[in-house]
Amino acid sequence: MSDLVRLERHGALGLIVIRNPPVNALGAEVRQGIAACLSEAEADAGIRAVLLAADGRTFPAGADISEFGDAPQEPSLPDLCDRVEACPKPVIAALHGTVLGGGLELAMAAHYRVAEETTLLGLPEVKLGILPGAGGTQRTPRLVGIKVALDMMLSGLPIKAVDAERLGLIDEISPLRTLRLDAAALAADVDAPRRTRDARSQFDDGAACMADIAKRRALPNRPLASRKIIDCVEAALLVPFEIGLDMEREAFAECLASPSSAGLRHAFFAERAATKFPELASGVPHQLDTIGVVGAGVMGSGIAMACLDAGFAVTVIEQGEAGVTDALSRIAALYEKGVAAGKMGEGALTDLNLTTQMEALSTADIIIECVSEDLETKRDIFAKLGKLAKPEAVLASNTSYLDVGALAQASNRPQDVLALRFSAPVQRMGLVEIGVPEGANPRGVTAAHNLVKTLGKTPVRSAAVPGLIGNQMLSAYRAAADRLLLRGAQPAQVDAAMRSFGMPMGPYEAQDDEGLDIGWARRKAMKNPDPEALLLPDILCENGQFGRRSGKGYYIYNDEGKRGAANPEMLTMLMGERRMRPLPKLEVTPELIQNHLLYALINAGATLLEAGTAARPGDIDVVMVHGFGYPRHRGGPMHEADARSLFEVSRSIAAFAKEDPAHWRCAPLLARLAAERMRFAQYQAAEAQK
Ligand code: 3HC
């Protein structure tokens, strides 16, 4: 008998309890345990009904995702669900927590369902690039109808217990703490099994059901898993249950084998691994009440608003009365937008203290500096913060490219200084990189981590080097794109290729949107600018063309700021630069553009790993997905490198380097792993053992 599942006898009730923390995932041992307990309960003449429940925080939250791709072990989850449904004694599922995926499928195979009032129920498989594969596509529509079943499966979003009861997914709601008693009472009331497979009443209006299906099918560009969900739900309506199950199994196998499911599953685990900072084990967290923000430009305002919305008191410092007035209108605009979109609670602004007095920061637990990228100004601020902030307050900089070490020194309390880099726009992007200098106080790192988690964002740890992980990756990506311009590509071609790769925007559209003057200022401040860098963006800026804001950049923009055609003046400047700096021309295709930019990201990622800037390849993927809109279904550049094979990637980079040695050089770690036929995932596992 499994240690993870036990059978208790309570009079005529057989109680099967799953205990597989943290989320009671339905791995092989759990499935075997449930099957064994079920057999025992069936064979026991003293047991009249069976209650299926779980200890800990939730009824199973799904199949064990980490088992996908392993050799299958009996009983499979679909077979177990069939076993439960076939049980000759009534089976009642007692649900609490997050009843998701295979967990909900198991519950739907039971004959009756009771859920604690706070329970969430859902079928999130589509978010992993798969479909419910344990009878969910067949049983859900039988319980709640075609429309609701499609809503649940295509969105992947959970529903509340109260809605689940209204829709017929569960039979009863139970108040907190009486779940098993209520489920036992229901068990005492029911005489016989009631099998979901036999339910057909939801299909009475066949024409309406078909119309719901047709409506969903009409939407173009659905990913594979969504298309298969629609097909299988249609099968639930049109063919016998067993045939529907067969179709579902075939579709599940096809989706599971798809690259997009591999990418989405990689993202799921990489996101969770990335948030595990070594400091969490040793750092007793600070209590966080007040957050300070220095500088309320676009980033500072966004950060302040996010902190207010999460319930913190926020002190914002701006310069002069005009600065305070501007900051207030920026923050108020963000607030109104958030409230109108239903994303922000009312009243958050009451906890805002907007002032010109730096001393107001003396009670802040974390202070985030967000002024413009000027080292001297930032140094000045950190010197002041070092004196006025309370002991152990975290002094953080949101710098894009400057050296946090210099700011740490200026503060005279380097152990309290970190980089805390929010991705822009703060309201939409989920990434916050925490740049941790050597010798940083683990309590401070833990506090920053807590803040980011409380804001509902994903923290990723980086060494405190200029640009952290994200902006170093971005620099490599943009430099590779610029190289293509010199070798014959047009900005619009590059942008179109990267959009079809799945990026929300191409690199030149993005630079026009953020303002070309930002990079211009940075390059002007550089001591050793890259002699190979494209001059075009600087020339555009020298001519007053800063992108969308000025009406011209890589593209031209109308008075409403709508992007139009490529800027003809920019094209002339580009041709001039090409003549000045002749490089071997390329036969530009979308695939070539995508490969150059992807391989530049992989190469940069390998360099960051070797330097210890990123601890894990998965962290780099999380940064790219959450900070830069890298398509989640691709998993991230390091995952894609593994999928293509590092040998193939390094061979291509070697070929690029042959034609353009001034730009391309294979990262030593990438070359070594490729020679050893290793994958980044194996490298990560080997590093974890050290
Ligand atoms: N399989 C394996 N591990 C899982 C898991 C699953 N289904 N769900 C969660 N975990 C693991 C996480 O990886 C994490 O492990 P770690 O501590 O080693 O990093 C741990 O459980 C806790 O998870 P979270 O950190 O995410 O905890 P939260 O409390 O924030 O969230 C949750 C809990 C809402 C259950 C969230 O984990 C979640 O959404 N899980 C995935 C649910 C899901 O997708 N279910 C469907 C699976 S596919 C399926 O069932 C196929 C079937 O149709 C055949």
CSV table of N, CA and C in Angstrom, one decimal, residues 182-278:
chain,number,residue,atom,x,y,z
A,182,ASP,N,-19.8,17.2,6.1
A,182,ASP,CA,-20.8,17.5,5.1
A,182,ASP,C,-20.8,16.5,4.0
A,183,ALA,N,-19.6,16.1,3.6
A,183,ALA,CA,-19.5,15.1,2.5
A,183,ALA,C,-20.0,13.7,3.0
A,184,ALA,N,-19.7,13.4,4.3
A,184,ALA,CA,-20.1,12.2,4.9
A,184,ALA,C,-21.7,12.2,5.0
A,185,ALA,N,-22.2,13.3,5.3
A,185,ALA,CA,-23.7,13.4,5.4
A,185,ALA,C,-24.3,13.2,4.0
A,186,LEU,N,-23.7,13.7,3.0
A,186,LEU,CA,-24.2,13.5,1.6
A,186,LEU,C,-24.1,12.0,1.3
A,187,ALA,N,-23.0,11.4,1.7
A,187,ALA,CA,-22.8,10.0,1.4
A,187,ALA,C,-23.9,9.1,2.1
A,188,ALA,N,-24.3,9.5,3.3
A,188,ALA,CA,-25.3,8.8,4.0
A,188,ALA,C,-26.7,8.9,3.3
A,189,ASP,N,-26.8,10.0,2.5
A,189,ASP,CA,-28.1,10.3,1.8
A,189,ASP,C,-28.3,9.6,0.5
A,190,VAL,N,-27.1,9.2,-0.2
A,190,VAL,CA,-27.3,8.7,-1.5
A,190,VAL,C,-27.3,7.2,-1.5
A,191,ASP,N,-28.1,6.7,-2.5
A,191,ASP,CA,-28.3,5.2,-2.5
A,191,ASP,C,-27.3,4.5,-3.5
A,192,ALA,N,-27.0,5.2,-4.6
A,192,ALA,CA,-26.4,4.5,-5.6
A,192,ALA,C,-25.4,5.4,-6.4
A,193,PRO,N,-24.5,4.9,-7.1
A,193,PRO,CA,-23.6,5.7,-8.0
A,193,PRO,C,-24.5,6.5,-9.0
A,194,ARG,N,-24.0,7.7,-9.4
A,194,ARG,CA,-24.6,8.5,-10.4
A,194,ARG,C,-23.5,8.9,-11.4
A,195,ARG,N,-23.4,8.2,-12.5
A,195,ARG,CA,-22.2,8.3,-13.3
A,195,ARG,C,-22.3,9.4,-14.3
A,196,THR,N,-21.2,10.3,-14.3
A,196,THR,CA,-21.2,11.4,-15.2
A,196,THR,C,-21.3,11.0,-16.7
A,197,ARG,N,-20.7,9.9,-17.0
A,197,ARG,CA,-20.7,9.5,-18.4
A,197,ARG,C,-22.1,9.3,-18.9
A,198,ASP,N,-23.1,8.9,-18.0
A,198,ASP,CA,-24.5,8.7,-18.5
A,198,ASP,C,-25.3,10.0,-18.6
A,199,ALA,N,-24.7,11.1,-18.2
A,199,ALA,CA,-25.5,12.3,-18.2
A,199,ALA,C,-25.6,12.9,-19.6
A,200,ARG,N,-26.8,13.2,-20.1
A,200,ARG,CA,-26.9,13.7,-21.5
A,200,ARG,C,-27.8,15.0,-21.5
A,201,SER,N,-28.4,15.3,-20.3
A,201,SER,CA,-29.4,16.4,-20.4
A,201,SER,C,-28.9,17.7,-20.9
A,202,GLN,N,-27.6,18.0,-20.6
A,202,GLN,CA,-27.0,19.2,-21.1
A,202,GLN,C,-26.9,19.3,-22.6
A,203,PHE,N,-27.2,18.2,-23.3
A,203,PHE,CA,-27.1,18.2,-24.8
A,203,PHE,C,-28.5,18.2,-25.4
A,204,ASP,N,-29.5,18.5,-24.6
A,204,ASP,CA,-30.9,18.4,-25.2
A,204,ASP,C,-31.1,19.3,-26.4
A,205,ASP,N,-30.5,20.5,-26.3
A,205,ASP,CA,-30.6,21.5,-27.4
A,205,ASP,C,-29.4,21.3,-28.3
A,206,GLY,N,-29.4,20.3,-29.1
A,206,GLY,CA,-28.2,20.0,-29.9
A,206,GLY,C,-27.8,21.1,-30.9
A,207,ALA,N,-28.8,21.8,-31.4
A,207,ALA,CA,-28.5,22.9,-32.3
A,207,ALA,C,-27.7,24.0,-31.6
A,208,ALA,N,-28.2,24.4,-30.4
A,208,ALA,CA,-27.5,25.4,-29.6
A,208,ALA,C,-26.0,25.0,-29.3
A,209,CYS,N,-25.9,23.7,-29.0
A,209,CYS,CA,-24.6,23.2,-28.6
A,209,CYS,C,-23.7,23.3,-29.9
A,210,MET,N,-24.2,22.9,-31.0
A,210,MET,CA,-23.3,23.0,-32.2
A,210,MET,C,-23.0,24.4,-32.5
A,211,ALA,N,-23.9,25.4,-32.3
A,211,ALA,CA,-23.6,26.8,-32.5
A,211,ALA,C,-22.5,27.3,-31.6
A,212,ASP,N,-22.5,26.8,-30.4
A,212,ASP,CA,-21.4,27.2,-29.5
A,212,ASP,C,-20.1,26.7,-30.0
A,213,ILE,N,-20.1,25.5,-30.5
A,213,ILE,CA,-18.8,24.9,-31.0
A,213,ILE,C,-18.4,25.7,-32.2
A,214,ALA,N,-19.3,25.9,-33.1
A,214,ALA,CA,-18.9,26.6,-34.4
A,214,ALA,C,-18.4,28.0,-34.1
A,215,LYS,N,-19.0,28.7,-33.1
A,215,LYS,CA,-18.5,30.0,-32.7
A,215,LYS,C,-17.0,30.0,-32.3
A,216,ARG,N,-16.7,29.0,-31.5
A,216,ARG,CA,-15.3,28.9,-31.0
A,216,ARG,C,-14.4,28.5,-32.1
A,217,ARG,N,-14.9,27.6,-33.0
A,217,ARG,CA,-14.0,27.1,-34.1
A,217,ARG,C,-13.7,28.2,-35.1
A,218,ALA,N,-14.6,29.2,-35.2
A,218,ALA,CA,-14.4,30.3,-36.2
A,218,ALA,C,-13.3,31.2,-35.9
A,219,LEU,N,-12.8,31.2,-34.6
A,219,LEU,CA,-11.7,32.1,-34.3
A,219,LEU,C,-10.4,31.6,-34.9
A,220,PRO,N,-9.8,32.5,-35.7
A,220,PRO,CA,-8.5,32.0,-36.4
A,220,PRO,C,-7.3,31.9,-35.4
A,221,ASN,N,-6.3,31.2,-35.9
A,221,ASN,CA,-5.0,31.2,-35.2
A,221,ASN,C,-5.0,30.6,-33.8
A,222,ARG,N,-5.9,29.6,-33.6
A,222,ARG,CA,-6.0,29.0,-32.3
A,222,ARG,C,-4.8,28.0,-32.2
A,223,PRO,N,-4.1,28.0,-31.0
A,223,PRO,CA,-3.0,27.0,-30.8
A,223,PRO,C,-3.6,25.6,-30.9
A,224,LEU,N,-2.7,24.6,-31.1
A,224,LEU,CA,-3.1,23.2,-31.3
A,224,LEU,C,-4.0,22.8,-30.1
A,225,ALA,N,-3.6,23.0,-28.9
A,225,ALA,CA,-4.4,22.5,-27.7
A,225,ALA,C,-5.8,23.0,-27.8
A,226,SER,N,-6.0,24.3,-28.1
A,226,SER,CA,-7.3,24.8,-28.1
A,226,SER,C,-8.1,24.2,-29.2
A,227,ARG,N,-7.5,24.0,-30.4
A,227,ARG,CA,-8.3,23.3,-31.5
A,227,ARG,C,-8.7,21.9,-31.1
A,228,LYS,N,-7.8,21.2,-30.4
A,228,LYS,CA,-8.1,19.8,-30.0
A,228,LYS,C,-9.2,19.8,-28.9
A,229,ILE,N,-9.2,20.8,-28.0
A,229,ILE,CA,-10.3,20.9,-27.0
A,229,ILE,C,-11.6,21.0,-27.7
A,230,ILE,N,-11.7,21.9,-28.7
A,230,ILE,CA,-13.0,22.1,-29.4
A,230,ILE,C,-13.4,20.8,-30.1
A,231,ASP,N,-12.4,20.1,-30.7
A,231,ASP,CA,-12.8,18.8,-31.4
A,231,ASP,C,-13.3,17.8,-30.4
A,232,CYS,N,-12.6,17.7,-29.3
A,232,CYS,CA,-13.0,16.7,-28.3
A,232,CYS,C,-14.4,17.0,-27.6
A,233,VAL,N,-14.6,18.3,-27.4
A,233,VAL,CA,-15.9,18.7,-26.8
A,233,VAL,C,-17.0,18.4,-27.8
A,234,GLU,N,-16.7,18.6,-29.1
A,234,GLU,CA,-17.7,18.3,-30.1
A,234,GLU,C,-18.0,16.8,-30.1
A,235,ALA,N,-16.9,16.0,-29.9
A,235,ALA,CA,-17.1,14.5,-29.8
A,235,ALA,C,-17.9,14.1,-28.6
A,236,ALA,N,-17.8,14.9,-27.5
A,236,ALA,CA,-18.7,14.5,-26.4
A,236,ALA,C,-20.1,14.6,-26.7
A,237,LEU,N,-20.4,15.5,-27.6
A,237,LEU,CA,-21.8,15.7,-28.0
A,237,LEU,C,-22.3,14.7,-29.0
A,238,LEU,N,-21.3,14.3,-29.9
A,238,LEU,CA,-21.8,13.6,-31.1
A,238,LEU,C,-21.5,12.1,-31.1
A,239,VAL,N,-20.5,11.6,-30.3
A,239,VAL,CA,-20.2,10.2,-30.3
A,239,VAL,C,-20.3,9.6,-29.0
A,240,PRO,N,-20.3,8.3,-28.9
A,240,PRO,CA,-20.5,7.6,-27.6
A,240,PRO,C,-19.3,8.0,-26.7
A,241,PHE,N,-19.5,7.9,-25.4
A,241,PHE,CA,-18.5,8.3,-24.4
A,241,PHE,C,-17.1,7.6,-24.6
A,242,GLU,N,-17.1,6.3,-24.8
A,242,GLU,CA,-15.8,5.6,-25.0
A,242,GLU,C,-15.0,6.1,-26.2
A,243,ILE,N,-15.7,6.4,-27.3
A,243,ILE,CA,-15.0,6.9,-28.5
A,243,ILE,C,-14.5,8.3,-28.2
A,244,GLY,N,-15.3,9.1,-27.5
A,244,GLY,CA,-14.8,10.4,-27.1
A,244,GLY,C,-13.6,10.4,-26.3
A,245,LEU,N,-13.5,9.4,-25.4
A,245,LEU,CA,-12.3,9.2,-24.5
A,245,LEU,C,-11.1,8.9,-25.4
A,246,ASP,N,-11.3,8.0,-26.4
A,246,ASP,CA,-10.2,7.6,-27.3
A,246,ASP,C,-9.7,8.8,-28.0
A,247,MET,N,-10.6,9.6,-28.5
A,247,MET,CA,-10.2,10.8,-29.3
A,247,MET,C,-9.4,11.7,-28.4
A,248,GLU,N,-9.9,11.9,-27.1
A,248,GLU,CA,-9.2,12.7,-26.2
A,248,GLU,C,-7.8,12.2,-25.9
A,249,ARG,N,-7.6,10.9,-25.8
A,249,ARG,CA,-6.3,10.3,-25.5
A,249,ARG,C,-5.3,10.6,-26.6
A,250,GLU,N,-5.8,10.4,-27.8
A,250,GLU,CA,-5.0,10.7,-29.0
A,250,GLU,C,-4.6,12.1,-29.1
A,251,ALA,N,-5.5,13.0,-28.9
A,251,ALA,CA,-5.3,14.5,-28.9
A,251,ALA,C,-4.3,14.8,-27.8
A,252,PHE,N,-4.4,14.3,-26.6
A,252,PHE,CA,-3.6,14.6,-25.5
A,252,PHE,C,-2.1,14.2,-25.9
A,253,ALA,N,-1.9,13.0,-26.5
A,253,ALA,CA,-0.6,12.6,-26.8
A,253,ALA,C,0.0,13.5,-27.9
A,254,GLU,N,-0.8,13.9,-28.8
A,254,GLU,CA,-0.3,14.8,-29.9
A,254,GLU,C,0.2,16.2,-29.3
A,255,CYS,N,-0.7,16.7,-28.4
A,255,CYS,CA,-0.3,18.0,-27.8
A,255,CYS,C,0.9,17.9,-26.9
A,256,LEU,N,0.9,16.8,-26.1
A,256,LEU,CA,2.1,16.6,-25.2
A,256,LEU,C,3.4,16.6,-25.9
A,257,ALA,N,3.4,16.0,-27.2
A,257,ALA,CA,4.6,15.9,-28.0
A,257,ALA,C,4.9,17.2,-28.7
A,258,SER,N,4.1,18.2,-28.6
A,258,SER,CA,4.3,19.4,-29.4
A,258,SER,C,5.4,20.3,-28.8
A,259,PRO,N,6.2,21.0,-29.6
A,259,PRO,CA,7.2,21.9,-29.0
A,259,PRO,C,6.6,23.0,-28.1
A,260,SER,N,5.4,23.4,-28.4
A,260,SER,CA,4.8,24.5,-27.6
A,260,SER,C,4.5,23.9,-26.2
A,261,SER,N,4.0,22.7,-26.1
A,261,SER,CA,3.8,22.2,-24.7
A,261,SER,C,5.1,22.0,-24.0
A,262,ALA,N,6.1,21.6,-24.7
A,262,ALA,CA,7.4,21.5,-24.0
A,262,ALA,C,7.9,22.8,-23.5
A,263,GLY,N,7.7,23.9,-24.3
A,263,GLY,CA,8.1,25.2,-23.9
A,263,GLY,C,7.2,25.7,-22.7
A,264,LEU,N,6.0,25.5,-22.8
A,264,LEU,CA,5.1,26.0,-21.7
A,264,LEU,C,5.4,25.2,-20.4
A,265,ARG,N,5.6,24.0,-20.5
A,265,ARG,CA,6.0,23.2,-19.2
A,265,ARG,C,7.3,23.6,-18.7
A,266,HIS,N,8.3,23.9,-19.6
A,266,HIS,CA,9.6,24.4,-19.1
A,266,HIS,C,9.3,25.7,-18.4
A,267,ALA,N,8.5,26.6,-19.0
A,267,ALA,CA,8.3,27.9,-18.4
A,267,ALA,C,7.7,27.7,-17.0
A,268,PHE,N,6.8,26.8,-16.8
A,268,PHE,CA,6.1,26.6,-15.5
A,268,PHE,C,7.2,26.3,-14.5
A,269,PHE,N,8.0,25.3,-14.7
A,269,PHE,CA,9.0,24.9,-13.7
A,269,PHE,C,10.1,26.0,-13.6
A,270,ALA,N,10.5,26.6,-14.7
A,270,ALA,CA,11.6,27.6,-14.6
A,270,ALA,C,11.1,28.8,-13.7
A,271,GLU,N,9.9,29.2,-13.9
A,271,GLU,CA,9.3,30.3,-13.1
A,271,GLU,C,9.4,30.0,-11.6
A,272,ARG,N,9.1,28.8,-11.2
A,272,ARG,CA,9.1,28.4,-9.8
A,272,ARG,C,10.6,28.3,-9.3
A,273,ALA,N,11.4,27.8,-10.1
A,273,ALA,CA,12.8,27.6,-9.7
A,273,ALA,C,13.5,29.0,-9.5
A,274,ALA,N,13.2,29.9,-10.5
A,274,ALA,CA,13.8,31.2,-10.5
A,274,ALA,C,13.5,32.0,-9.2
A,275,THR,N,12.4,31.8,-8.6
A,275,THR,CA,12.0,32.6,-7.4
A,275,THR,C,12.7,32.0,-6.1
A,276,LYS,N,13.4,30.9,-6.2
A,276,LYS,CA,14.1,30.3,-5.0
A,276,LYS,C,15.5,30.9,-4.9
A,277,PHE,N,15.6,32.0,-4.1
A,277,PHE,CA,16.9,32.6,-3.9
A,277,PHE,C,17.6,31.9,-2.8
A,278,PRO,N,18.9,31.8,-2.8
A,278,PRO,CA,19.6,31.1,-1.7
A,278,PRO,C,19.5,31.9,-0.4
